[in-house]
Amino acid sequence: MLILDPEAITLATLRQLRNGSSARLDDAALGRIDASAAAVARIVAGGETVYGINTGFGLLAQERIPHDRLAELQRNLILSHSCGLGEATPRHVTRLMIVLKLLGLGRGHSGVRREVVEALQALLDGDAMPVIPSQGSVGASGDLAPLAHMTAALMGHGWIDLAGERLPAAAALERMGRAPLELGPKEGLALINGTQFSTAVALDALFAAERVFGAALQAGALAVDALKGSVKPFDPRISALRGQPGQIRVAGELSRLLDGSAIVSSHHRCGRVQDPYSFRCQPQVMGAALDLLENAARTLTIEAAAVTDNPILFSGEDGDDAISGGNFHAQPVAFAADTITLALCEIASLSERRISVLVDPKMSGLPAFLTDDGGVNSGLMIPQVTAAALVAENRSLAFPASVDSIPTSAGQEDHVSMAPIAARKAVAVARNAAGVVAVELITAAQGVDYHAPLATSPALAALHGAVRAISPRLEADRYWADEMAALQSAVLDGRMSGGFLLGR
C-alpha cells in the first residue's frame, strides 16, 4: 500500500501506480480536504454567489441557483455530462485516473467532503472500475465526459467492472456494501473538472514509450553486432562535445551493451569507414527522442498531482476565496502526449531502417533476408514489410492533436487542448513501435547467429537468449505472426528493455 503525499509525487511513484500498486492518501491530505470542505460550507451559508457552487455552468454561469436546488444542480451536472462514446477505457488506466483525482483533491483546494474521497477510495480497494467510454473529451473545462462517467458510477448510474464482471453501477455498489453517493455543493464540478483522464492516458503512453525505448536501445546494439558495425561513433568524447544529455546517455548505453563482444573485436581493423546513419547516428536520434520523453515525464509528473478543477478555493485569515481560472485546460498534457508520439515515431523509424539494412545483402554482407536456401525460403522479407507498414501508420498518426481546436459550449470554451486525443494516439503509436522493435529483435538475433562461433557481448547474449526463448533461429520459412505478437508483448511489458528507466 503506497501512502501518497500529493505534494511530493515522483515519476517512480507514478510508475508503481501505473503498474497497479494499492494506494491511499496520507493523513495530511485528508486534513486539507476537511478544511477545504469547511470553506465551501461557509460560502454557502454566507449566501455569496460563487461559480459552480450556486450558479449554472459554462454559458449558464450567470444563473443563480436556489439553495434548495443545489443537490439537484450537482446531480444534473453529472448525468448531463455522462455522454461519452467509444471503447471502454482500459481498467489500469481507469485505476490510475482515480488515483490522480485523489491526488488533486488531496491538495485541499477543491472543496469536497471526505465522503467523496472515501467513495473513490472504495473503488480502488474493491477493484471496482467504472466503465468509461474513451471518446468525448476535448481536454478543456476538464475531461468532462470521462470524469462524469466515473462520478456517475459512484452515484449508481452507468456501469462498473467489478473485478472483471461488468454490472450496472447500482448493483455493483450494493454488492460492495456502499450506498450511492449524494453530491454536495461544488462536488460534482470538482470531480469532473480536471485533466486526470488525459493525464492517466498520457502516463500510460509514457511508460509504454519508456519500455519501447529500452528495447529499441538493446535491439539497436544487437543490430550493430549483426552488421559488424563500428563502435567508434559511440565514443563518449564525441557526445560530450555536443553536450545533449540524451545523446550522452544513449552513447554510453550502446558502448556498455557492446562491451566484450568478440564480434566487435574481430573486425577492429577491417577498414570500413562509416556505417549507415541508422546505426552510427543512434546516439543523436535516440538521444533526441530520449530528451523529448524526459521533458514529457517532467510535465506529466507535475500534472499528476496538480489542482486542475474550477473554481479553486483559498482560505486564510482574510476569509475564503473561490477563484475561477483555467487550470482545467490540458494544453501541457496535450503537448507532452504529442511529443511522446513524435519520439516513438522516430524510434520506430530508425529501427525499421536497421531491419532493412540487415536483410539487404548488398548492405549487410549477410545472406539475403537472413535465410539459407533463398528463393525457396523468403526468410525475413515480409516481417520487414510489416515493420514498414507500422512505421507508415505511425506517420499518419503523428500530426499533433495539440494544434487543433474546436470551440465548444456556445463559444464560452473557445480554445480547447485535444489532450485526450493526443494521449490516445500516443498509446497506439507505442504499440506500433513495439511491433517494429520486435521485428528488429528477430532480425538482429538472426544476423548475429551468422557470425558464430564469434559471440556477442555478455549483455547482448542475455538479450539474444530472451529473443530466442520466444522466436527460435530461422532454419526454414514458418508461420511468423504468433511469435512476432509475443515479442511485441514482451517489448510492451518491459521484458526486453534491459531495465531502462526514464528519470535517471
Short mmCIF file of C-alpha atoms in Angstrom, two decimals:
data_model
loop_
_atom_site.label_atom_id
_atom_site.label_comp_id
_atom_site.label_asym_id
_atom_site.label_seq_id
_atom_site.Cartn_x
_atom_site.Cartn_y
_atom_site.Cartn_z
CA MET A 1 0.00 0.00 0.00
CA LEU A 2 1.50 3.29 -1.12
CA ILE A 3 0.69 6.20 1.20
CA LEU A 4 0.50 9.20 -1.10
CA ASP A 5 1.60 12.73 -0.31
CA PRO A 6 0.07 14.80 -3.13
CA GLU A 7 2.71 17.45 -2.61
CA ALA A 8 5.62 15.05 -3.22
CA ILE A 9 4.77 12.83 -6.19
CA THR A 10 7.64 11.35 -8.22
CA LEU A 11 7.90 9.58 -11.54
CA ALA A 12 8.88 6.40 -9.70
CA THR A 13 5.68 6.57 -7.64
CA LEU A 14 3.60 7.12 -10.78
CA ARG A 15 5.29 4.10 -12.37
CA GLN A 16 4.23 1.98 -9.40
CA LEU A 17 0.68 3.34 -9.62
CA ARG A 18 0.55 2.60 -13.35
CA ASN A 19 1.59 -0.96 -12.58
CA GLY A 20 -1.30 -1.41 -10.16
CA SER A 21 0.11 -0.71 -6.69
CA SER A 22 -2.51 -0.13 -4.00
CA ALA A 23 -2.58 3.43 -2.70
CA ARG A 24 -4.34 5.89 -0.42
CA LEU A 25 -3.88 9.50 0.64
CA ASP A 26 -1.87 10.38 3.71
CA ASP A 27 -3.43 11.93 6.82
CA ALA A 28 -2.20 15.43 5.97
CA ALA A 29 -4.10 15.33 2.68
CA LEU A 30 -7.28 14.25 4.45
CA GLY A 31 -6.90 17.20 6.82
CA ARG A 32 -6.58 19.61 3.91
CA ILE A 33 -9.68 18.09 2.32
CA ASP A 34 -11.69 18.66 5.51
CA ALA A 35 -10.54 22.29 5.71
CA SER A 36 -11.47 22.91 2.07
CA ALA A 37 -14.94 21.38 2.54
CA ALA A 38 -15.48 23.68 5.52
CA ALA A 39 -14.69 26.67 3.29
CA VAL A 40 -17.44 25.65 0.86
CA ALA A 41 -19.88 25.30 3.74
CA ARG A 42 -19.03 28.84 4.88
CA ILE A 43 -19.51 30.23 1.37
CA VAL A 44 -22.91 28.55 1.00
CA ALA A 45 -24.02 29.73 4.43
CA GLY A 46 -22.91 33.28 3.66
CA GLY A 47 -25.07 33.49 0.55
CA GLU A 48 -22.29 34.71 -1.74
CA THR A 49 -22.74 33.91 -5.43
CA VAL A 50 -19.85 31.69 -6.48
CA TYR A 51 -19.46 29.92 -9.83
CA GLY A 52 -20.09 26.20 -9.65
CA ILE A 53 -21.29 26.30 -6.06
CA ASN A 54 -24.61 28.06 -6.51
CA THR A 55 -24.61 29.01 -10.21
CA GLY A 56 -25.09 27.23 -13.52
CA PHE A 57 -22.14 26.13 -15.63
CA GLY A 58 -20.37 27.34 -18.75
CA LEU A 59 -22.50 29.86 -20.63
CA LEU A 60 -25.14 29.42 -17.89
CA ALA A 61 -22.81 30.73 -15.18
CA GLN A 62 -24.95 33.83 -14.67
CA GLU A 63 -27.91 31.73 -13.49
CA ARG A 64 -28.15 31.83 -9.67
CA ILE A 65 -29.41 28.51 -8.23
CA PRO A 66 -31.64 28.50 -5.10
CA HIS A 67 -30.23 26.79 -2.04
CA ASP A 68 -32.87 24.05 -2.08
CA ARG A 69 -31.85 23.00 -5.58
CA LEU A 70 -28.07 22.80 -5.10
CA ALA A 71 -28.09 19.00 -4.78
CA GLU A 72 -30.20 18.76 -7.94
CA LEU A 73 -27.72 21.05 -9.68
CA GLN A 74 -24.81 18.72 -8.97
CA ARG A 75 -26.78 15.58 -9.87
CA ASN A 76 -27.91 17.05 -13.19
CA LEU A 77 -24.37 18.18 -13.96
CA ILE A 78 -23.07 14.62 -13.73
CA LEU A 79 -25.92 13.00 -15.64
CA SER A 80 -25.88 15.56 -18.46
CA HIS A 81 -22.12 15.19 -18.89
CA SER A 82 -22.11 11.36 -18.94
CA CYS A 83 -22.22 11.23 -22.71
CA GLY A 84 -19.02 9.54 -23.86
CA LEU A 85 -18.72 7.11 -26.75
CA GLY A 86 -16.18 4.57 -27.93
CA GLU A 87 -14.46 1.59 -26.42
CA ALA A 88 -14.16 1.37 -22.66
CA THR A 89 -11.01 2.81 -21.16
CA PRO A 90 -8.64 0.00 -20.06
CA ARG A 91 -9.03 -0.89 -16.40
CA HIS A 92 -5.45 0.01 -15.47
CA VAL A 93 -5.88 3.48 -16.97
CA THR A 94 -9.18 3.99 -15.12
CA ARG A 95 -7.49 2.97 -11.88
CA LEU A 96 -4.69 5.47 -12.48
CA MET A 97 -7.23 8.19 -13.31
CA ILE A 98 -9.00 7.63 -9.98
CA VAL A 99 -5.70 7.85 -8.11
CA LEU A 100 -4.83 11.09 -9.92
CA LYS A 101 -8.21 12.53 -8.97
CA LEU A 102 -7.50 11.65 -5.34
CA LEU A 103 -4.12 13.38 -5.58
CA GLY A 104 -5.65 16.57 -6.96
CA LEU A 105 -8.39 16.62 -4.33
CA GLY A 106 -5.78 15.89 -1.66
CA ARG A 107 -4.12 19.24 -2.25
CA GLY A 108 -7.06 20.75 -0.36
CA HIS A 109 -8.31 23.39 -2.79
CA SER A 110 -11.35 21.65 -4.30
CA GLY A 111 -13.98 21.81 -1.57
CA VAL A 112 -15.18 18.20 -1.49
CA ARG A 113 -16.11 16.36 1.67
CA ARG A 114 -14.14 13.41 2.96
CA GLU A 115 -17.10 11.18 1.97
CA VAL A 116 -16.27 11.81 -1.70
CA VAL A 117 -12.68 10.73 -1.19
CA GLU A 118 -13.81 7.62 0.66
CA ALA A 119 -16.14 6.72 -2.22
CA LEU A 120 -13.28 6.98 -4.71
CA GLN A 121 -11.01 5.00 -2.40
CA ALA A 122 -13.65 2.26 -2.17
CA LEU A 123 -13.46 1.83 -5.94
CA LEU A 124 -9.73 1.23 -5.71
CA ASP A 125 -9.95 -1.07 -2.72
CA GLY A 126 -12.79 -3.10 -4.24
CA ASP A 127 -11.22 -3.38 -7.71
CA ALA A 128 -14.38 -1.68 -8.97
CA MET A 129 -13.58 0.24 -12.13
CA PRO A 130 -16.29 2.46 -13.66
CA VAL A 131 -16.80 1.69 -17.34
CA ILE A 132 -15.62 4.89 -19.00
CA PRO A 133 -16.04 5.47 -22.76
CA SER A 134 -12.73 6.59 -24.21
CA GLN A 135 -14.13 9.31 -26.50
CA GLY A 136 -15.91 12.54 -25.69
CA SER A 137 -13.37 14.86 -24.08
CA VAL A 138 -11.61 17.75 -25.80
CA GLY A 139 -9.34 18.39 -22.84
CA ALA A 140 -10.67 21.71 -21.61
CA SER A 141 -13.04 22.58 -18.78
CA GLY A 142 -11.59 19.31 -17.68
CA ASP A 143 -12.07 15.84 -19.10
CA LEU A 144 -15.77 16.36 -18.56
CA ALA A 145 -17.36 13.27 -20.07
CA PRO A 146 -14.86 10.64 -18.82
CA LEU A 147 -14.81 12.07 -15.30
CA ALA A 148 -18.60 12.36 -15.33
CA HIS A 149 -18.85 8.65 -16.09
CA MET A 150 -16.53 7.96 -13.14
CA THR A 151 -18.68 10.13 -10.86
CA ALA A 152 -21.98 8.76 -12.19
CA ALA A 153 -20.87 5.27 -11.21
CA LEU A 154 -20.37 6.47 -7.61
CA MET A 155 -23.96 7.73 -7.76
CA GLY A 156 -25.32 4.41 -9.05
CA HIS A 157 -25.59 5.30 -12.74
CA GLY A 158 -23.85 3.62 -15.66
CA TRP A 159 -21.68 0.55 -15.29
CA ILE A 160 -18.90 -0.77 -13.07
CA ASP A 161 -16.42 -3.51 -13.89
CA LEU A 162 -16.24 -5.30 -10.53
CA ALA A 163 -13.12 -7.46 -10.55
CA GLY A 164 -13.74 -8.37 -14.19
CA GLU A 165 -17.55 -8.67 -14.03
CA ARG A 166 -19.47 -5.86 -15.71
CA LEU A 167 -22.51 -4.85 -13.65
CA PRO A 168 -24.98 -1.96 -13.51
CA ALA A 169 -23.36 0.57 -11.18
CA ALA A 170 -26.18 0.39 -8.62
CA ALA A 171 -25.85 -3.40 -8.40
CA ALA A 172 -22.07 -3.20 -8.07
CA LEU A 173 -22.32 -0.65 -5.26
CA GLU A 174 -24.84 -2.83 -3.47
CA ARG A 175 -22.53 -5.83 -3.75
CA MET A 176 -19.73 -3.68 -2.33
CA GLY A 177 -21.96 -2.66 0.58
CA ARG A 178 -21.95 1.00 -0.42
CA ALA A 179 -24.82 3.42 -0.85
CA PRO A 180 -24.89 5.70 -3.93
CA LEU A 181 -23.00 8.94 -3.35
CA GLU A 182 -25.04 12.10 -2.91
CA LEU A 183 -23.10 15.14 -4.01
CA GLY A 184 -22.93 18.37 -2.06
CA PRO A 185 -22.27 21.89 -3.36
CA LYS A 186 -19.25 22.16 -5.69
CA GLU A 187 -18.53 18.42 -5.51
CA GLY A 188 -19.81 17.42 -8.94
CA LEU A 189 -17.86 20.21 -10.57
CA ALA A 190 -14.73 19.36 -8.58
CA LEU A 191 -14.95 15.76 -9.77
CA ILE A 192 -15.45 16.41 -13.48
CA ASN A 193 -13.23 19.48 -13.86
CA GLY A 194 -9.66 18.31 -14.16
CA THR A 195 -7.14 16.71 -16.51
CA GLN A 196 -7.00 13.32 -14.82
CA PHE A 197 -8.28 11.29 -17.77
CA SER A 198 -5.89 12.89 -20.27
CA THR A 199 -3.01 12.64 -17.81
CA ALA A 200 -3.68 8.98 -16.99
CA VAL A 201 -3.76 8.03 -20.68
CA ALA A 202 -0.64 10.11 -21.36
CA LEU A 203 1.20 8.45 -18.47
CA ASP A 204 0.19 5.06 -19.85
CA ALA A 205 1.72 6.11 -23.17
CA LEU A 206 4.82 7.47 -21.44
CA PHE A 207 5.56 4.25 -19.60
CA ALA A 208 4.93 2.24 -22.76
CA ALA A 209 7.37 4.55 -24.55
CA GLU A 210 9.89 4.00 -21.76
CA ARG A 211 9.78 0.25 -22.32
CA VAL A 212 9.84 0.58 -26.12
CA PHE A 213 12.82 2.92 -25.88
CA GLY A 214 14.77 0.49 -23.71
CA ALA A 215 14.03 -2.40 -26.06
CA ALA A 216 14.96 -0.33 -29.13
CA LEU A 217 18.25 0.62 -27.49
CA GLN A 218 19.04 -3.05 -26.91
CA ALA A 219 17.88 -4.07 -30.38
CA GLY A 220 19.98 -1.31 -31.93
CA ALA A 221 23.09 -2.53 -30.16
CA LEU A 222 22.44 -6.13 -31.23
CA ALA A 223 21.92 -4.90 -34.79
CA VAL A 224 25.34 -3.21 -34.70
CA ASP A 225 26.90 -6.57 -33.92
CA ALA A 226 24.82 -8.29 -36.61
CA LEU A 227 26.17 -5.77 -39.16
CA LYS A 228 29.68 -5.98 -37.75
CA GLY A 229 29.29 -2.26 -37.29
CA SER A 230 31.71 0.15 -35.69
CA VAL A 231 31.54 1.17 -32.03
CA LYS A 232 33.65 4.29 -32.66
CA PRO A 233 30.59 6.55 -33.15
CA PHE A 234 29.66 5.80 -29.54
CA ASP A 235 32.95 7.20 -28.19
CA PRO A 236 31.93 9.43 -25.24
CA ARG A 237 34.22 12.21 -26.41
CA ILE A 238 32.03 12.80 -29.48
CA SER A 239 28.82 13.18 -27.47
CA ALA A 240 30.49 15.26 -24.78
CA LEU A 241 31.43 17.86 -27.39
CA ARG A 242 27.80 18.24 -28.41
CA GLY A 243 26.52 18.24 -24.84
CA GLN A 244 22.97 16.96 -25.40
CA PRO A 245 22.10 14.85 -22.32
CA GLY A 246 20.06 12.22 -24.17
CA GLN A 247 22.82 11.67 -26.70
CA ILE A 248 25.40 11.28 -23.96
CA ARG A 249 23.29 8.69 -22.15
CA VAL A 250 22.48 6.70 -25.29
CA ALA A 251 26.10 6.59 -26.45
CA GLY A 252 27.11 5.36 -23.02
CA GLU A 253 24.44 2.66 -23.04
CA LEU A 254 25.40 1.43 -26.50
CA SER A 255 29.06 1.25 -25.51
CA ARG A 256 28.14 -0.68 -22.37
CA LEU A 257 25.92 -3.12 -24.24
CA LEU A 258 28.59 -3.89 -26.85
CA ASP A 259 31.47 -4.12 -24.38
CA GLY A 260 33.13 -7.53 -24.52
CA SER A 261 31.76 -8.57 -27.90
CA ALA A 262 34.05 -10.94 -29.79
CA ILE A 263 32.25 -9.89 -32.96
CA VAL A 264 33.35 -6.28 -32.40
CA SER A 265 36.93 -7.36 -31.71
CA SER A 266 37.03 -9.47 -34.86
CA HIS A 267 36.80 -6.51 -37.22
CA HIS A 268 38.75 -3.93 -35.27
CA ARG A 269 40.95 -3.09 -38.30
CA CYS A 270 38.54 -4.05 -41.09
CA GLY A 271 38.88 -0.76 -42.96
CA ARG A 272 35.17 0.12 -43.06
CA VAL A 273 34.93 3.88 -42.71
CA GLN A 274 31.27 4.56 -41.89
CA ASP A 275 28.08 2.66 -41.17
CA PRO A 276 24.62 3.80 -42.33
CA TYR A 277 23.07 6.58 -40.28
CA SER A 278 20.54 4.24 -38.65
CA PHE A 279 23.47 2.51 -36.95
CA ARG A 280 26.07 5.19 -36.27
CA CYS A 281 23.64 8.04 -35.53
CA GLN A 282 21.77 6.16 -32.83
CA PRO A 283 23.10 8.45 -30.06
CA GLN A 284 21.97 11.52 -31.94
CA VAL A 285 18.48 10.31 -32.95
CA MET A 286 17.64 8.12 -29.96
CA GLY A 287 19.18 10.72 -27.68
CA ALA A 288 16.92 13.43 -29.05
CA ALA A 289 13.93 11.12 -28.58
CA LEU A 290 15.03 10.46 -25.03
CA ASP A 291 15.19 14.18 -24.28
CA LEU A 292 11.60 14.55 -25.51
CA LEU A 293 10.46 11.68 -23.31
CA GLU A 294 12.25 13.14 -20.28
CA ASN A 295 10.56 16.50 -20.85
CA ALA A 296 7.18 14.81 -21.16
CA ALA A 297 7.87 12.88 -17.96
CA ARG A 298 8.56 16.10 -16.07
CA THR A 299 5.36 17.71 -17.33
CA LEU A 300 3.19 14.70 -16.52
CA THR A 301 4.73 14.22 -13.07
CA ILE A 302 3.80 17.80 -12.20
CA GLU A 303 0.33 17.41 -13.70
CA ALA A 304 -0.38 14.16 -11.85
CA ALA A 305 -0.97 15.92 -8.54
CA ALA A 306 -1.96 19.34 -9.84
CA VAL A 307 -5.12 21.15 -8.78
CA THR A 308 -6.97 21.36 -12.09
CA ASP A 309 -10.61 21.93 -11.18
CA ASN A 310 -12.55 25.19 -11.05
CA PRO A 311 -13.18 27.33 -9.08
CA ILE A 312 -10.17 26.88 -6.81
CA LEU A 313 -10.58 27.59 -3.11
CA PHE A 314 -8.17 29.53 -0.92
CA SER A 315 -8.70 30.11 2.79
CA GLY A 316 -6.84 32.40 5.13
CA GLU A 317 -7.17 34.98 7.86
CA ASP A 318 -8.98 37.31 5.48
CA GLY A 319 -11.66 34.73 4.65
CA ASP A 320 -12.41 32.30 1.86
CA ASP A 321 -11.76 32.98 -1.82
CA ALA A 322 -13.17 30.92 -4.69
CA ILE A 323 -11.30 31.96 -7.82
CA SER A 324 -12.33 30.91 -11.31
CA GLY A 325 -9.36 30.30 -13.56
CA GLY A 326 -8.29 27.86 -16.24
CA ASN A 327 -6.23 25.11 -14.61
CA PHE A 328 -8.54 22.55 -16.22
CA HIS A 329 -7.11 23.41 -19.66
CA ALA A 330 -4.94 20.41 -20.57
CA GLN A 331 -2.54 22.08 -23.01
CA PRO A 332 0.57 20.93 -21.07
CA VAL A 333 -0.68 17.35 -21.28
CA ALA A 334 -1.50 17.70 -24.97
CA PHE A 335 1.99 18.94 -25.78
CA ALA A 336 3.55 16.17 -23.66
CA ALA A 337 1.47 13.47 -25.35
CA ASP A 338 2.27 14.77 -28.83
CA THR A 339 5.99 14.80 -28.08
CA ILE A 340 5.75 11.20 -26.84
CA THR A 341 4.23 10.35 -30.22
CA LEU A 342 6.99 12.18 -32.10
CA ALA A 343 9.69 10.39 -30.12
CA LEU A 344 8.08 7.00 -30.70
CA CYS A 345 7.72 7.66 -34.42
CA GLU A 346 11.45 8.29 -34.73
CA ILE A 347 12.39 5.32 -32.54
CA ALA A 348 10.35 3.03 -34.79
CA SER A 349 11.57 4.67 -37.99
CA LEU A 350 15.21 4.20 -37.04
CA SER A 351 14.55 0.61 -36.01
CA GLU A 352 12.88 -0.22 -39.34
CA ARG A 353 15.84 1.22 -41.26
CA ARG A 354 18.22 -1.10 -39.39
CA ILE A 355 15.98 -4.05 -40.26
CA SER A 356 16.10 -3.00 -43.92
CA VAL A 357 19.89 -2.83 -43.90
CA LEU A 358 20.29 -6.24 -42.28
CA VAL A 359 18.02 -8.07 -44.74
CA ASP A 360 19.75 -6.43 -47.75
CA PRO A 361 22.83 -8.50 -48.74
CA LYS A 362 24.41 -5.51 -50.51
CA MET A 363 24.31 -3.50 -47.27
CA SER A 364 24.90 -6.19 -44.66
CA GLY A 365 27.11 -8.79 -46.34
CA LEU A 366 24.74 -11.39 -44.88
CA PRO A 367 22.51 -13.80 -46.83
CA ALA A 368 19.53 -12.11 -48.46
CA PHE A 369 16.64 -11.78 -45.97
CA LEU A 370 18.81 -13.69 -43.47
CA THR A 371 17.81 -17.10 -44.73
CA ASP A 372 19.62 -20.07 -46.22
CA ASP A 373 18.30 -21.59 -49.43
CA GLY A 374 16.87 -18.27 -50.54
CA GLY A 375 14.22 -18.43 -53.20
CA VAL A 376 12.55 -21.46 -51.69
CA ASN A 377 12.66 -19.54 -48.42
CA SER A 378 11.63 -15.89 -48.15
CA GLY A 379 13.14 -15.51 -44.68
CA LEU A 380 12.63 -12.09 -43.12
CA MET A 381 11.43 -10.41 -46.31
CA ILE A 382 7.84 -9.86 -45.17
CA PRO A 383 8.43 -9.16 -41.46
CA GLN A 384 10.36 -6.12 -42.74
CA VAL A 385 7.28 -5.18 -44.76
CA THR A 386 5.18 -5.41 -41.59
CA ALA A 387 7.63 -3.10 -39.83
CA ALA A 388 7.43 -0.65 -42.73
CA ALA A 389 3.61 -0.73 -42.56
CA LEU A 390 3.67 0.07 -38.85
CA VAL A 391 6.06 2.96 -39.41
CA ALA A 392 3.80 4.33 -42.15
CA GLU A 393 0.78 4.05 -39.86
CA ASN A 394 2.64 5.91 -37.13
CA ARG A 395 3.42 8.72 -39.52
CA SER A 396 -0.29 9.09 -40.26
CA LEU A 397 -0.91 9.39 -36.51
CA ALA A 398 1.89 11.87 -35.89
CA PHE A 399 0.01 15.06 -36.77
CA PRO A 400 -0.15 16.86 -33.41
CA ALA A 401 -3.60 16.96 -31.86
CA SER A 402 -2.41 19.85 -29.70
CA VAL A 403 -2.51 22.33 -32.58
CA ASP A 404 -6.19 21.66 -33.24
CA SER A 405 -9.14 23.30 -31.50
CA ILE A 406 -12.92 23.18 -31.92
CA PRO A 407 -14.88 25.74 -29.85
CA THR A 408 -17.47 24.22 -27.52
CA SER A 409 -20.18 25.33 -25.08
CA ALA A 410 -21.62 28.00 -27.37
CA GLY A 411 -18.22 29.65 -27.70
CA GLN A 412 -17.58 30.01 -23.97
CA GLU A 413 -14.89 27.37 -24.28
CA ASP A 414 -13.43 28.78 -27.47
CA HIS A 415 -10.00 27.12 -27.31
CA VAL A 416 -9.53 23.51 -26.25
CA SER A 417 -6.43 21.33 -25.93
CA MET A 418 -7.43 18.00 -27.50
CA ALA A 419 -5.16 16.35 -24.89
CA PRO A 420 -7.14 13.10 -24.67
CA ILE A 421 -6.91 12.62 -28.44
CA ALA A 422 -3.17 13.29 -28.31
CA ALA A 423 -2.76 10.82 -25.45
CA ARG A 424 -4.79 8.06 -27.08
CA LYS A 425 -2.79 8.46 -30.29
CA ALA A 426 0.44 8.14 -28.31
CA VAL A 427 -0.74 4.82 -26.86
CA ALA A 428 -1.50 3.50 -30.35
CA VAL A 429 1.86 4.65 -31.69
CA ALA A 430 3.66 2.98 -28.76
CA ARG A 431 2.06 -0.35 -29.64
CA ASN A 432 3.03 0.02 -33.29
CA ALA A 433 6.60 0.96 -32.34
CA ALA A 434 6.81 -2.11 -30.12
CA GLY A 435 5.90 -4.22 -33.14
CA VAL A 436 8.70 -2.68 -35.19
CA VAL A 437 11.24 -3.28 -32.43
CA ALA A 438 10.01 -6.89 -32.13
CA VAL A 439 10.87 -7.43 -35.79
CA GLU A 440 14.29 -5.86 -35.28
CA LEU A 441 14.99 -8.15 -32.35
CA ILE A 442 14.25 -11.17 -34.55
CA THR A 443 16.34 -9.75 -37.38
CA ALA A 444 19.34 -8.76 -35.27
CA ALA A 445 19.38 -12.09 -33.43
CA GLN A 446 19.36 -13.91 -36.76
CA GLY A 447 22.17 -11.73 -38.07
CA VAL A 448 24.33 -12.36 -35.00
CA ASP A 449 23.82 -16.12 -35.42
CA TYR A 450 25.57 -15.93 -38.80
CA HIS A 451 28.77 -14.80 -37.08
CA ALA A 452 29.13 -17.93 -34.95
CA PRO A 453 31.39 -19.11 -33.43
CA LEU A 454 32.11 -15.44 -32.67
CA ALA A 455 29.97 -14.39 -29.70
CA THR A 456 28.27 -11.13 -28.97
CA SER A 457 28.81 -9.32 -25.65
CA PRO A 458 27.62 -10.79 -22.34
CA ALA A 459 24.91 -8.13 -22.06
CA LEU A 460 23.63 -8.77 -25.57
CA ALA A 461 23.93 -12.53 -25.17
CA ALA A 462 21.27 -12.27 -22.45
CA LEU A 463 19.05 -10.31 -24.84
CA HIS A 464 19.70 -12.83 -27.61
CA GLY A 465 18.65 -15.64 -25.29
CA ALA A 466 15.45 -13.82 -24.34
CA VAL A 467 14.59 -13.37 -28.01
CA ARG A 468 15.36 -16.99 -28.80
CA ALA A 469 13.09 -18.16 -25.96
CA ILE A 470 10.21 -16.66 -27.93
CA SER A 471 11.47 -16.84 -31.52
CA PRO A 472 13.85 -19.71 -32.38
CA ARG A 473 16.56 -19.35 -35.01
CA LEU A 474 15.11 -19.34 -38.51
CA GLU A 475 16.12 -22.52 -40.34
CA ALA A 476 13.30 -22.53 -42.91
CA ASP A 477 10.17 -20.48 -43.54
CA ARG A 478 7.49 -20.77 -40.88
CA TYR A 479 4.36 -19.06 -39.56
CA TRP A 480 5.53 -15.74 -38.11
CA ALA A 481 2.55 -13.90 -36.64
CA ASP A 482 2.32 -15.55 -33.23
CA GLU A 483 5.95 -15.14 -32.24
CA MET A 484 6.05 -11.58 -33.57
CA ALA A 485 2.99 -10.75 -31.45
CA ALA A 486 4.61 -12.45 -28.44
CA LEU A 487 7.77 -10.37 -28.87
CA GLN A 488 5.70 -7.23 -29.29
CA SER A 489 4.04 -8.01 -25.95
CA ALA A 490 7.45 -8.67 -24.40
CA VAL A 491 8.61 -5.23 -25.55
CA LEU A 492 5.47 -3.57 -24.17
CA ASP A 493 5.66 -5.27 -20.77
CA GLY A 494 9.33 -4.41 -20.33
CA ARG A 495 10.94 -7.82 -20.68
CA MET A 496 13.20 -6.56 -23.48
CA SER A 497 14.03 -3.13 -22.04
CA GLY A 498 17.10 -4.13 -20.07
CA GLY A 499 15.77 -2.28 -17.04
CA PHE A 500 15.90 1.08 -18.79
CA LEU A 501 14.04 3.83 -16.91
CA LEU A 502 13.37 7.49 -17.54
CA GLY A 503 14.45 9.98 -14.90
CA ARG A 504 17.93 8.59 -14.36
#
